mmCIF file of C-alpha atoms and ligand atoms in Angstrom:
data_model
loop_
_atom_site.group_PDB
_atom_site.id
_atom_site.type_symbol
_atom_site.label_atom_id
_atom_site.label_comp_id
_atom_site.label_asym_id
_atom_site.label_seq_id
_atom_site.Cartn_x
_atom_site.Cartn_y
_atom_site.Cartn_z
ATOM 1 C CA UNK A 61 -13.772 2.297 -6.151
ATOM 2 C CA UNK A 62 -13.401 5.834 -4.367
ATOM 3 C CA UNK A 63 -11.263 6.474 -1.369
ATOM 4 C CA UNK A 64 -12.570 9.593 -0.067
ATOM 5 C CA UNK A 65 -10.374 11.514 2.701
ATOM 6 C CA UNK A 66 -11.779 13.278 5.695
ATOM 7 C CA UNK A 67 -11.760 17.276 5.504
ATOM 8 C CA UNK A 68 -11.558 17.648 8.913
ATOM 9 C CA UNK A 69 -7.914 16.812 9.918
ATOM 10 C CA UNK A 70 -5.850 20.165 9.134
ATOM 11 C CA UNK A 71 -2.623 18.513 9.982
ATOM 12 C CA UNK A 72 -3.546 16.376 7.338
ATOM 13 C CA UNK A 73 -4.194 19.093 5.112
ATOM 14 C CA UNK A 74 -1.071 20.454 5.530
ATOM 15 C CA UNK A 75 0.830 17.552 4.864
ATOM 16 C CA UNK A 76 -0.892 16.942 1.405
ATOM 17 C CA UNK A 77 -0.375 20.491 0.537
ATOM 18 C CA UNK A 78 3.093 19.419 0.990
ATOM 19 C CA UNK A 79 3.017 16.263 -0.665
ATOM 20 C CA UNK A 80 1.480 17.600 -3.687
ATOM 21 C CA UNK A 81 3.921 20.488 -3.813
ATOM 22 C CA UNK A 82 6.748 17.953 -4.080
ATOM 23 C CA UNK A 83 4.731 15.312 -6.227
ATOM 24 C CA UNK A 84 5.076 16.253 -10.008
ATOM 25 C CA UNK A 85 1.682 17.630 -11.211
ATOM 26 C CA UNK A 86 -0.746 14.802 -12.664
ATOM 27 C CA UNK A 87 -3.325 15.685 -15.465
ATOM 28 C CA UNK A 88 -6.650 15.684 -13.538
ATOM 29 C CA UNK A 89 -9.169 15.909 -15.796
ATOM 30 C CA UNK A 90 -12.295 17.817 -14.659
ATOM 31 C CA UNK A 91 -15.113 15.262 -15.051
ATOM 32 C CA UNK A 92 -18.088 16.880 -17.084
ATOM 33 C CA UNK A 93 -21.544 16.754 -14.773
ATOM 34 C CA UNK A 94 -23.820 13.978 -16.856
ATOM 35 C CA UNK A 95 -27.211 15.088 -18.152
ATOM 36 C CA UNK A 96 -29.816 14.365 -15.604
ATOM 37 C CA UNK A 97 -31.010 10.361 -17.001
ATOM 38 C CA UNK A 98 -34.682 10.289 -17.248
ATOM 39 C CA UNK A 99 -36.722 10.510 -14.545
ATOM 40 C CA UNK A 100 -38.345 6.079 -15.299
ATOM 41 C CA UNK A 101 -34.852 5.219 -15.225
ATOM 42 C CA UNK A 102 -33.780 6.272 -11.441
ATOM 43 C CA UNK A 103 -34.326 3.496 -9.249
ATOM 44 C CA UNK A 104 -33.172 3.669 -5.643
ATOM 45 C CA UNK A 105 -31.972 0.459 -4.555
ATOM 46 C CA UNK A 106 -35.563 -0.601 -2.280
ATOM 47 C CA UNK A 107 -37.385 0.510 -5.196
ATOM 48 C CA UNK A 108 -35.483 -1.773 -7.639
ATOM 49 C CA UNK A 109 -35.635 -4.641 -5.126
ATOM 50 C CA UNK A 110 -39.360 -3.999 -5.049
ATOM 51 C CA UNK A 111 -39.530 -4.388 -8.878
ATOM 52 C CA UNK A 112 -37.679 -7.464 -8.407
ATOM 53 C CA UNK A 113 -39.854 -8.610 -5.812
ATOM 54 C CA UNK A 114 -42.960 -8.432 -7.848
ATOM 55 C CA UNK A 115 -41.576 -10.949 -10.842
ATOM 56 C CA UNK A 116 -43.167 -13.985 -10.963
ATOM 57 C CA UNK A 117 -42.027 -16.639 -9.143
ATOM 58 C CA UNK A 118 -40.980 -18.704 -12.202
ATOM 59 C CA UNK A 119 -38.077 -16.157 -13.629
ATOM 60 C CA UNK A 120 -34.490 -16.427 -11.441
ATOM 61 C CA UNK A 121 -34.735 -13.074 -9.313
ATOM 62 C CA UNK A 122 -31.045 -10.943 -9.953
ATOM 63 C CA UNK A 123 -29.857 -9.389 -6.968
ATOM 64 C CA UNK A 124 -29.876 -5.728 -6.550
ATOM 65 C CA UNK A 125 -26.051 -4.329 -5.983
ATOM 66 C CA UNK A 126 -26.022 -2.650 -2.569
ATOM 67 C CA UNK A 127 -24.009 0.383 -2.358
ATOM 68 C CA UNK A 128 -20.391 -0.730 -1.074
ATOM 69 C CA UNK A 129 -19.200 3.173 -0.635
ATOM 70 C CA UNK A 130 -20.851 6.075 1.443
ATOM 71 C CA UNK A 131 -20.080 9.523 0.933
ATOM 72 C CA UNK A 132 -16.676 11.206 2.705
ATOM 73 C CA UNK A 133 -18.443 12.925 5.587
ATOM 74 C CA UNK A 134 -19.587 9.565 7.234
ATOM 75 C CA UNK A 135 -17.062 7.009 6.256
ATOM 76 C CA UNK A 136 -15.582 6.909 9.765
ATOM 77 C CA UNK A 137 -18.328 4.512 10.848
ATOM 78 C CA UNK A 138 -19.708 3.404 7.367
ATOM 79 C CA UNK A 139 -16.780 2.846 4.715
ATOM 80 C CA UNK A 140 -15.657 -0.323 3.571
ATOM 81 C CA UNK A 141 -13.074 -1.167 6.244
ATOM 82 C CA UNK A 142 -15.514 0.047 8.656
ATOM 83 C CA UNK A 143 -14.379 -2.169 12.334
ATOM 84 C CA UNK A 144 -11.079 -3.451 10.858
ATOM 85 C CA UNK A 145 -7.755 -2.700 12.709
ATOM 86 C CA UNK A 146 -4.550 -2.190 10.401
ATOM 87 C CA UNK A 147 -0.821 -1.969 11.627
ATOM 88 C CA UNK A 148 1.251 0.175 8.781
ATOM 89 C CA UNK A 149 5.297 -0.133 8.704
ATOM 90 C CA UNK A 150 7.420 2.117 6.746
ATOM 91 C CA UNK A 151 5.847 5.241 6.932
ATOM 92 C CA UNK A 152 9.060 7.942 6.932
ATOM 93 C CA UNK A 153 6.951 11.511 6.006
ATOM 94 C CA UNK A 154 3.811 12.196 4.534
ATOM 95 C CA UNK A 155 5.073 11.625 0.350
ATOM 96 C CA UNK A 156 5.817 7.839 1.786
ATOM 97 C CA UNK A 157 3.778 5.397 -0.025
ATOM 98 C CA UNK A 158 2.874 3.610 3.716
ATOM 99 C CA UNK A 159 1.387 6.912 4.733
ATOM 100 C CA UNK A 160 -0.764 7.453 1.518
ATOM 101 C CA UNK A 161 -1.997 3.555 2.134
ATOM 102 C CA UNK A 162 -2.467 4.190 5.699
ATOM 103 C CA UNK A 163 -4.736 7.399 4.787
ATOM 104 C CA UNK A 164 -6.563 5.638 2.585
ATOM 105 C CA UNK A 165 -7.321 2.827 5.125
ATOM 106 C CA UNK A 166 -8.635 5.399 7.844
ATOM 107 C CA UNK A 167 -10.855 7.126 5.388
ATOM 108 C CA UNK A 168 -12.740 3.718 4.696
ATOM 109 C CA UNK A 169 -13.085 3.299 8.801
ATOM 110 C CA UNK A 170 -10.295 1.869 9.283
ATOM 111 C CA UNK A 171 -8.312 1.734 12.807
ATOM 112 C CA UNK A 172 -4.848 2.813 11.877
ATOM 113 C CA UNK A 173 -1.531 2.117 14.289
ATOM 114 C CA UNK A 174 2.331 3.019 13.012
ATOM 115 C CA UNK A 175 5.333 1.656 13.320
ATOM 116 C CA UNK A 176 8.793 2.860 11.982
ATOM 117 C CA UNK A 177 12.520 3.810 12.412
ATOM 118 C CA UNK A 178 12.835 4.761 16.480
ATOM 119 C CA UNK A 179 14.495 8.113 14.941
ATOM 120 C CA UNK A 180 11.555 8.843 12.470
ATOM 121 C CA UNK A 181 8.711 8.646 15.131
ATOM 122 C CA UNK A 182 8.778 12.184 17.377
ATOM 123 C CA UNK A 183 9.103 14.652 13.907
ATOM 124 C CA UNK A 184 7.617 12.698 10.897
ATOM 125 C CA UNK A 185 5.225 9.350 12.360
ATOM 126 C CA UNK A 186 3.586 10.616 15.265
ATOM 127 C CA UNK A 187 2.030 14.125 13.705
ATOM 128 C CA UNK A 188 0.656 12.434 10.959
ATOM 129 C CA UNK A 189 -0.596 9.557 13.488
ATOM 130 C CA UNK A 190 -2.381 12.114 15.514
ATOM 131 C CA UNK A 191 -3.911 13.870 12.169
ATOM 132 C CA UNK A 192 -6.201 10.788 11.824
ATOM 133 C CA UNK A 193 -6.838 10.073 15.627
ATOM 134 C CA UNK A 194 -3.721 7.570 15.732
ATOM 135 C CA UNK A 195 -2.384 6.443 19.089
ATOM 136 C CA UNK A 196 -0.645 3.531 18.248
ATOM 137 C CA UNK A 197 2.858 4.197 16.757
ATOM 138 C CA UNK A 198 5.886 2.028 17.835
ATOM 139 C CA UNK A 199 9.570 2.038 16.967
ATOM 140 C CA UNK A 200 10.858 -1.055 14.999
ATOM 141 C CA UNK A 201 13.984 -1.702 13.575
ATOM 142 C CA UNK A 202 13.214 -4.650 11.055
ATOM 143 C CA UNK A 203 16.469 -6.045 11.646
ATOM 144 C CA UNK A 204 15.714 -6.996 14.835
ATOM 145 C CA UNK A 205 13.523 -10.263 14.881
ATOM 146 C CA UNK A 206 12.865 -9.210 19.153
ATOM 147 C CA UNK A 207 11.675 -5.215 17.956
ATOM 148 C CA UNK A 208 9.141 -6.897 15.574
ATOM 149 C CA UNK A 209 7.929 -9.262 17.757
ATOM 150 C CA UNK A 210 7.432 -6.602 20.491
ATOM 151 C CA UNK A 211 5.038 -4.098 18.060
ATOM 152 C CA UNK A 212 2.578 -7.509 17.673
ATOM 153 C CA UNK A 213 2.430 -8.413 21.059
ATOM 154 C CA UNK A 214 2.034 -4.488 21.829
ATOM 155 C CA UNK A 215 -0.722 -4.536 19.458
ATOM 156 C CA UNK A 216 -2.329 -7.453 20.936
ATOM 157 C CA UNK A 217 -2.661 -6.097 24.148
ATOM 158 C CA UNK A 218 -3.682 -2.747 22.845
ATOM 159 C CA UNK A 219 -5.733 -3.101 20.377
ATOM 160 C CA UNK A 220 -6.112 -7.138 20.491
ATOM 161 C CA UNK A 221 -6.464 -8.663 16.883
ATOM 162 C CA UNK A 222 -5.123 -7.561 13.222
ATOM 163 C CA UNK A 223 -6.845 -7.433 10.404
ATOM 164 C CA UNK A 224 -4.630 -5.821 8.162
ATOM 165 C CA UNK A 225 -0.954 -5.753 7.850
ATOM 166 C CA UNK A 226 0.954 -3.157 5.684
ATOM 167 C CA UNK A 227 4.945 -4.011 4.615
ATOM 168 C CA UNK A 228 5.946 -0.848 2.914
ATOM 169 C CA UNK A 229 9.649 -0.758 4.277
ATOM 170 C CA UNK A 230 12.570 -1.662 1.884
ATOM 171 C CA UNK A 231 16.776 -0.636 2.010
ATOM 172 C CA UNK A 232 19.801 -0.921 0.295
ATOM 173 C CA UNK A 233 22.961 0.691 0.527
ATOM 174 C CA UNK A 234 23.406 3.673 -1.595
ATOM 175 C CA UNK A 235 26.515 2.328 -3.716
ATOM 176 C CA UNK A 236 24.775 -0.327 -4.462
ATOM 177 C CA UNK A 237 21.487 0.946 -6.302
ATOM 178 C CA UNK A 238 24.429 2.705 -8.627
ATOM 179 C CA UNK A 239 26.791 1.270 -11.008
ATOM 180 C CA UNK A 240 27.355 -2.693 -12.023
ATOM 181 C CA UNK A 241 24.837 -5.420 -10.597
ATOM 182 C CA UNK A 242 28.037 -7.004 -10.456
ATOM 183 C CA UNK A 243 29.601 -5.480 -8.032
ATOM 184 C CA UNK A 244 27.501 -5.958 -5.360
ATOM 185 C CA UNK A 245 29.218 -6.448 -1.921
ATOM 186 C CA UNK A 246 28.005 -9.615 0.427
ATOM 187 C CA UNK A 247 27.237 -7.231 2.654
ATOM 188 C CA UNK A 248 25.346 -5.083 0.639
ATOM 189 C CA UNK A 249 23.609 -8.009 -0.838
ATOM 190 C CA UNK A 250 22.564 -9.346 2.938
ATOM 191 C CA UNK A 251 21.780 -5.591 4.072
ATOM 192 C CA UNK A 252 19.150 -5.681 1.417
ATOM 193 C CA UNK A 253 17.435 -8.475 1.593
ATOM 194 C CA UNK A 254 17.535 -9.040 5.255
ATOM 195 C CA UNK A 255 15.363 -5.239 5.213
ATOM 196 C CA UNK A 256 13.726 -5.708 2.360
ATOM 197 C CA UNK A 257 12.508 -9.001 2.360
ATOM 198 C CA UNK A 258 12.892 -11.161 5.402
ATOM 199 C CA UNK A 259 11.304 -8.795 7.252
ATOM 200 C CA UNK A 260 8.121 -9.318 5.181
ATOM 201 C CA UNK A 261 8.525 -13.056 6.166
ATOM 202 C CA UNK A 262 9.305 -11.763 9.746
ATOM 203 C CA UNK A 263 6.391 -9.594 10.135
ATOM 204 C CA UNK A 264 3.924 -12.052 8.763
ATOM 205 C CA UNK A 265 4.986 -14.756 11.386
ATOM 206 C CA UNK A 266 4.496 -12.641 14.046
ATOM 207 C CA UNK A 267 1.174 -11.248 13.042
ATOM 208 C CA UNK A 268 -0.608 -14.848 12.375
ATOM 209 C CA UNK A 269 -1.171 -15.568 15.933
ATOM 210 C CA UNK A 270 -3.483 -12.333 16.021
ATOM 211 C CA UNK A 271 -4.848 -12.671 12.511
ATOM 212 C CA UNK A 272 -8.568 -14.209 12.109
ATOM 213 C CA UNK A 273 -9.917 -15.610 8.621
ATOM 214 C CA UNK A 274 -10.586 -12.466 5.989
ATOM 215 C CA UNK A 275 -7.430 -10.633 7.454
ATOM 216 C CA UNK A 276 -5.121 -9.454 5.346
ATOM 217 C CA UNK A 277 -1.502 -8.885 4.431
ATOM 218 C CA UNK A 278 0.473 -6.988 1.594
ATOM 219 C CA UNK A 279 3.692 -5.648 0.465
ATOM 220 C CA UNK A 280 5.443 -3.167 -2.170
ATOM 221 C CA UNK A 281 7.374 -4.148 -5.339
ATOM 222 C CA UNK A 282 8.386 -2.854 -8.373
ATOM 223 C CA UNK A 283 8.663 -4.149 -11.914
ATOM 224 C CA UNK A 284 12.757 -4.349 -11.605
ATOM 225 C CA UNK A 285 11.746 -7.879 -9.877
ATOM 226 C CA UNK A 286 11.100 -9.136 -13.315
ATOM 227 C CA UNK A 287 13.024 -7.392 -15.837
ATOM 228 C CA UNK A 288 16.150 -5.048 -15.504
ATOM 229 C CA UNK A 289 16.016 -1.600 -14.542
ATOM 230 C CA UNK A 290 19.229 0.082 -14.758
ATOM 231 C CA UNK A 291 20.876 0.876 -11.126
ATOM 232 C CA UNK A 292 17.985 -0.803 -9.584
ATOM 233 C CA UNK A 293 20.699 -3.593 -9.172
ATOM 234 C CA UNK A 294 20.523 -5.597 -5.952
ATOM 235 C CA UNK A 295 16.853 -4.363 -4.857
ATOM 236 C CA UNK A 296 15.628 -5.687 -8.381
ATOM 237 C CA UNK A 297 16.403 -9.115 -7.010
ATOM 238 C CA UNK A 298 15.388 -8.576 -3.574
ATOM 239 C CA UNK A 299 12.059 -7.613 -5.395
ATOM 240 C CA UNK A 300 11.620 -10.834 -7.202
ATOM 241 C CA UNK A 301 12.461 -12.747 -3.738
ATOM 242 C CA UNK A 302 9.783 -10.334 -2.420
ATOM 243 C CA UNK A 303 6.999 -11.609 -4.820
ATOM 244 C CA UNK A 304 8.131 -15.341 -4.552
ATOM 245 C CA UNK A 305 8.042 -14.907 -0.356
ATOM 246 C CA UNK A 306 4.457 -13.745 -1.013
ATOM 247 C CA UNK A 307 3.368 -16.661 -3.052
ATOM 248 C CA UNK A 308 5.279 -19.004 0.101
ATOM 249 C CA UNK A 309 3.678 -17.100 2.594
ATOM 250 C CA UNK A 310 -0.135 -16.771 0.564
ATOM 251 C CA UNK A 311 0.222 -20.921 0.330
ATOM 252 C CA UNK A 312 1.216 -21.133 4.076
ATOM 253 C CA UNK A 313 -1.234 -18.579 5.502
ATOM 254 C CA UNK A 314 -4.176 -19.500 3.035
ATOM 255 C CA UNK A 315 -5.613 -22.229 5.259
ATOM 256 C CA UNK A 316 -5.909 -19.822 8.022
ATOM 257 C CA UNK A 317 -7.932 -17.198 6.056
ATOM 258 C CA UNK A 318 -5.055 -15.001 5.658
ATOM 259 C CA UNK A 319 -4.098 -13.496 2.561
ATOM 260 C CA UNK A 320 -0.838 -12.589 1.202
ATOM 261 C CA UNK A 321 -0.446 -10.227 -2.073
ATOM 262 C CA UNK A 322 1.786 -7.395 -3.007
ATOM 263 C CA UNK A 323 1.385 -4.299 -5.023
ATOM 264 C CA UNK A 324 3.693 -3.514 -8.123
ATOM 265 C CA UNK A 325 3.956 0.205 -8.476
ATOM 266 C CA UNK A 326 5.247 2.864 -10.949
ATOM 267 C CA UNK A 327 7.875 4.878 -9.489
ATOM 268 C CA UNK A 328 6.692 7.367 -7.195
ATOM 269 C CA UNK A 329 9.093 9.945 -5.939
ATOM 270 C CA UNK A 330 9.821 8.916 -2.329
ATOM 271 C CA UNK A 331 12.920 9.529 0.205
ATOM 272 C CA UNK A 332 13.656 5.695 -0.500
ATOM 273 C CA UNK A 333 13.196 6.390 -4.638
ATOM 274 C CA UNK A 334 15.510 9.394 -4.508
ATOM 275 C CA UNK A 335 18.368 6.795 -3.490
ATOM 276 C CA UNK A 336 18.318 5.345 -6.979
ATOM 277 C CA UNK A 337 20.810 6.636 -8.879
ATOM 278 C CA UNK A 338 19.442 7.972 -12.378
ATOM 279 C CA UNK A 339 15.799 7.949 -10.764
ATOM 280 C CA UNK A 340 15.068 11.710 -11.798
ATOM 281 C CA UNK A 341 15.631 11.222 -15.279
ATOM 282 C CA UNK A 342 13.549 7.268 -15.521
ATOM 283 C CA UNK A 343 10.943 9.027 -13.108
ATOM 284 C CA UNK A 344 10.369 11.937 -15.710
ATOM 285 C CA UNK A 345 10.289 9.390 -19.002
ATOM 286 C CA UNK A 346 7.589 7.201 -17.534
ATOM 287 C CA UNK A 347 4.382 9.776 -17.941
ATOM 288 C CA UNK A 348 5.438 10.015 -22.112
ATOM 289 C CA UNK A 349 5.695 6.146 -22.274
ATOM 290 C CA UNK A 350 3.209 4.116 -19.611
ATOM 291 C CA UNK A 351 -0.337 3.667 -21.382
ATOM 292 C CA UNK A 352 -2.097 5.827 -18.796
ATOM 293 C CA UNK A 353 -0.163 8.821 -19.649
ATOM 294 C CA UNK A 354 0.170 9.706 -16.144
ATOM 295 C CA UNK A 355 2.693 9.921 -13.055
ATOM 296 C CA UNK A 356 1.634 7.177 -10.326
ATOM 297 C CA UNK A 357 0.663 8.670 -6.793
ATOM 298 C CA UNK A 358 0.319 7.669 -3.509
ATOM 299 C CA UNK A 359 -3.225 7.564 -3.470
ATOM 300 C CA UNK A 360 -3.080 5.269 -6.436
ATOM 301 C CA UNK A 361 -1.158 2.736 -4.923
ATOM 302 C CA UNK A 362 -3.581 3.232 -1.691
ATOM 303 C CA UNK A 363 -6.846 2.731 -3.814
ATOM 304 C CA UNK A 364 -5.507 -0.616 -4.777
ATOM 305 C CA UNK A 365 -4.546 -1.579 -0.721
ATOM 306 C CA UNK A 366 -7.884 -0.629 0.363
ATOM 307 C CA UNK A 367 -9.346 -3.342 -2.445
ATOM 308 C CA UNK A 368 -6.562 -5.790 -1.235
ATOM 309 C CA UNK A 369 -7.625 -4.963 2.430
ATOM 310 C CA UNK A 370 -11.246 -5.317 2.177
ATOM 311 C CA UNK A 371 -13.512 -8.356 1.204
ATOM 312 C CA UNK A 372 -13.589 -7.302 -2.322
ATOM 313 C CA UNK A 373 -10.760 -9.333 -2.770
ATOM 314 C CA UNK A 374 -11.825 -12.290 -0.856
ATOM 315 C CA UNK A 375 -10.671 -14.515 -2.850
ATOM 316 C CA UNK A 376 -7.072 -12.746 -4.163
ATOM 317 C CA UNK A 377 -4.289 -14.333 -2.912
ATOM 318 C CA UNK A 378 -0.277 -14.521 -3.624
ATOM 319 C CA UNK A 379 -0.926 -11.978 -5.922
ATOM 320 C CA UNK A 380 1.379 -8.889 -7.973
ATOM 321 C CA UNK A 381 -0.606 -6.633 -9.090
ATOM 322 C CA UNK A 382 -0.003 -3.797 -10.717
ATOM 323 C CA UNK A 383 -0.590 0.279 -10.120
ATOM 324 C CA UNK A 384 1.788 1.502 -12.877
ATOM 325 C CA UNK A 385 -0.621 2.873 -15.818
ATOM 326 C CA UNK A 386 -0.334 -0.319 -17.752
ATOM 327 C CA UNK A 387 3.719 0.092 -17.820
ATOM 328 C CA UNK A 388 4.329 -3.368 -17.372
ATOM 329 C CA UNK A 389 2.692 -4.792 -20.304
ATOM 330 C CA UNK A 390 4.676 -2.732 -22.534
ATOM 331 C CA UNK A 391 7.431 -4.489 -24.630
ATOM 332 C CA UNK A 392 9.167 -1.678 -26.541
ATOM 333 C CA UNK A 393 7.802 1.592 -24.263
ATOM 334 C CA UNK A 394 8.898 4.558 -26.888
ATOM 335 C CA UNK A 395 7.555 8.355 -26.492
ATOM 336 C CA UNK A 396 5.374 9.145 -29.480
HETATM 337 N N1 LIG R 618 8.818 4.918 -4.555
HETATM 338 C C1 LIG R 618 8.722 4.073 -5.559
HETATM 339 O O1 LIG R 618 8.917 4.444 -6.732
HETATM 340 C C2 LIG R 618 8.364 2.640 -5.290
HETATM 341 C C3 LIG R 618 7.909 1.848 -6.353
HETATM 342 C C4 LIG R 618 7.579 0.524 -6.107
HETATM 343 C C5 LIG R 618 7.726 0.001 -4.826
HETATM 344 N N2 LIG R 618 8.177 0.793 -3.815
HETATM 345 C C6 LIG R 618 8.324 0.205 -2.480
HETATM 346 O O2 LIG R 618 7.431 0.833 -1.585
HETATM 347 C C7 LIG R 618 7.923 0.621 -0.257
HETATM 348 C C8 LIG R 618 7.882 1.951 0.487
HETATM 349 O O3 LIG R 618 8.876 2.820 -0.027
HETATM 350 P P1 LIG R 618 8.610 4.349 -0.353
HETATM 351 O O4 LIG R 618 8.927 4.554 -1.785
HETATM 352 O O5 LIG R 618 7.314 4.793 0.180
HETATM 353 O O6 LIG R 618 9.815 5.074 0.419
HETATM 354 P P2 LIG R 618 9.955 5.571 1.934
HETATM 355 O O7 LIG R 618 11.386 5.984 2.053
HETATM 356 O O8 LIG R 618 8.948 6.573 2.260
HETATM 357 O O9 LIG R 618 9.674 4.250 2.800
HETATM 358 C C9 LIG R 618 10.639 3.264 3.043
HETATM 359 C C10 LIG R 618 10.535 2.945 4.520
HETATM 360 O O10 LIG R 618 11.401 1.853 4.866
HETATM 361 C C11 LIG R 618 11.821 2.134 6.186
HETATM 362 N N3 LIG R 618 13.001 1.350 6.601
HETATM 363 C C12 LIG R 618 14.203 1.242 5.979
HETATM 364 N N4 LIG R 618 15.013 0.477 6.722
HETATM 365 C C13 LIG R 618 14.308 0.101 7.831
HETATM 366 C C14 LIG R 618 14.609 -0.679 8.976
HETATM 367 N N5 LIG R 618 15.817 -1.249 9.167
HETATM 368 N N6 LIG R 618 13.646 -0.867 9.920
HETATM 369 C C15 LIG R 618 12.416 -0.299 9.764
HETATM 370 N N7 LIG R 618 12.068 0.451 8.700
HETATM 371 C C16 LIG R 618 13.021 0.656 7.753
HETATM 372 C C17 LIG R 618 12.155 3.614 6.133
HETATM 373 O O11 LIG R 618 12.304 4.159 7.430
HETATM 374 C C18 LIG R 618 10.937 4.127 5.394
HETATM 375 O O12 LIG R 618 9.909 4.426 6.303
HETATM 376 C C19 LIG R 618 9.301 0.015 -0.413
HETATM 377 O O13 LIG R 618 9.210 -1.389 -0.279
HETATM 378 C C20 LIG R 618 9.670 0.369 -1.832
HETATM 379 O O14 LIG R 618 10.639 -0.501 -2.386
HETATM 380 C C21 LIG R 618 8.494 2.100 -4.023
#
């Protein structure tokens, strides 16, 4: 699957010339043009269906694939998310992993609406809102079980129903993504998963009233849920009460159409990631030793949200999956 971007937006462009200036270079391999195939094996799609058309009656007739992506220039109207309405939280500046996602769901037509940190909106959320034809940006603190509330029923009368609903929001305090797991505070520990994770539960309450069957919702993890990542410490198990509150709320939601799944990425390098103590020096091992050979991206992780968001994953629910170059299935990862 493709996720094409618009050319138009120059704010846009701007803030990916910036993002890519801070995003370590990836190895983008310049795809060789194939040879021309042979003139009797180019079949449009009507012409296929014709061929299909004409077997006899007796043999089962295969279905000809329609085309599921259109090219950049047109996606506005035609690309897969073409009529759905998504609400993003946790965009803080164009390198966050919400705005890449939120991108992502414009470009495949897409309507997008923010919301974020009150003091984030006026310099970082709203420009980038308004570079893809965003009106719809509200303040939230996810702390606040009455701010949350207020963005859905704001929605509703805006922009009446949801069909997809982007968690990309996550804190803990500094001293405690440094140091000994064990000597995380009780305040710390609350701090974190009352951002982190019960706002995902939060969120998802609020948005059900507004969500119709083949909506759906997802969140971001990362692979210190499951096994230990060194100062990763109290968000590592917020993490793994992430993934088990989407499995809970993928159960619950299921009978109403709605599903629940979260993406696993590779670190990307992120305000929020630059809090992790030691995060420069994991962040630069993880090209030599993942599979893929290769940093992870924003637009990765966004590739994977617009499957999760469209009806290519129909039937994908309570999920984890992956964007990390294979890093997770690694036992021993060594540098050659
Ligand atoms: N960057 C990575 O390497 C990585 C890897 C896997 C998963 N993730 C997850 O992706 C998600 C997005 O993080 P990111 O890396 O894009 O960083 P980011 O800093 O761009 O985004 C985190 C967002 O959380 C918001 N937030 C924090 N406290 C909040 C509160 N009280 N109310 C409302 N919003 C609040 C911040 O304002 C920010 O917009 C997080 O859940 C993070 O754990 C990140």
């Amino acid at each position: 699957m493709r996720v094409t971007r618009r050319a138009a937006s120059s704010a846009a462009d701007k803030s990916d010339t910036k993002a890519n200036a801070a995003t370590p270079p990836v190895a983008r391999v310049a795809t060789p043009s194939a040879p021309p195939a042979p003139q009797a094996q180019v079949a449009s799609a009507p012409q296929a269906q014709a061929a299909v058309d004409a077997l006899p009656t007796a043999v089962a007739k295969p279905r000809v694939a329609r085309r599921l992506t259109r090219p950049a220039d047109d996606c506005d109207q035609t690309g897969l998310l073409a009529g759905k309405k998504a609400l993003v939280f946790g965009v803080a500046n164009d390198h966050s992993i919400a705005w890449g996602i939120a991108r992502a769901l414009h470009d495949q037509g897409a309507k997008v609406g923010f919301s974020s940190m009150a003091s984030l909106i006026k310099r970082r959320v709203r420009p980038l809102a308004n570079s893809i034809g965003s009106t719809f940006v509200e303040a939230c603190d996810v702390r606040d079980d009455d701010e949350i509330r207020r963005v859905f029923e704001r929605w509703h009368a805006k922009q009446g129903n949801l069909d997809i609903l982007v968690h990309a929001v996550a804190f803990a305090e500094k001293e405690d993504l440094a140091g000994h797991f064990a000597d995380t505070s009780r305040d710390g520990f609350h701090t974190a998963f009352d951002i982190s994770v019960y706002s995902f539960i939060a969120m998802a309450r609020e948005a059900r009233p507004y969500m119709a069957p083949g909506s759906s919702i997802m969140t971001m993890t990362y692979y210190g849920a499951e096994k230990v990542v060194p100062h990763y410490n109290v968000m590592g198990v917020a993490k793994a009460a992430l993934e088990a509150s989407t499995r809970y709320l993928a159960a619950d939601l299921g009978p109403s159409g709605i599903r629940v799944n979260a993406i696993s990425a590779g670190p990307v390098r992120t305000l929020s990631a630059h809090g992790i103590a030691g995060f420069r020096t994991m962040y630069g091992a993880f090209k030599e030793v993942t599979p893929l050979r290769s940093y992870i991206t924003i637009e990765d992780v966004a590739g994977v949200a617009v499957f999760l968001a469209s009806p290519l994953s129909g039937q994908t629910t309570g999920e984890v999956i992956y964007v990390d170059g294979g890093f997770n299935i690694l036992g021993l990862p060594v540098a050659e």
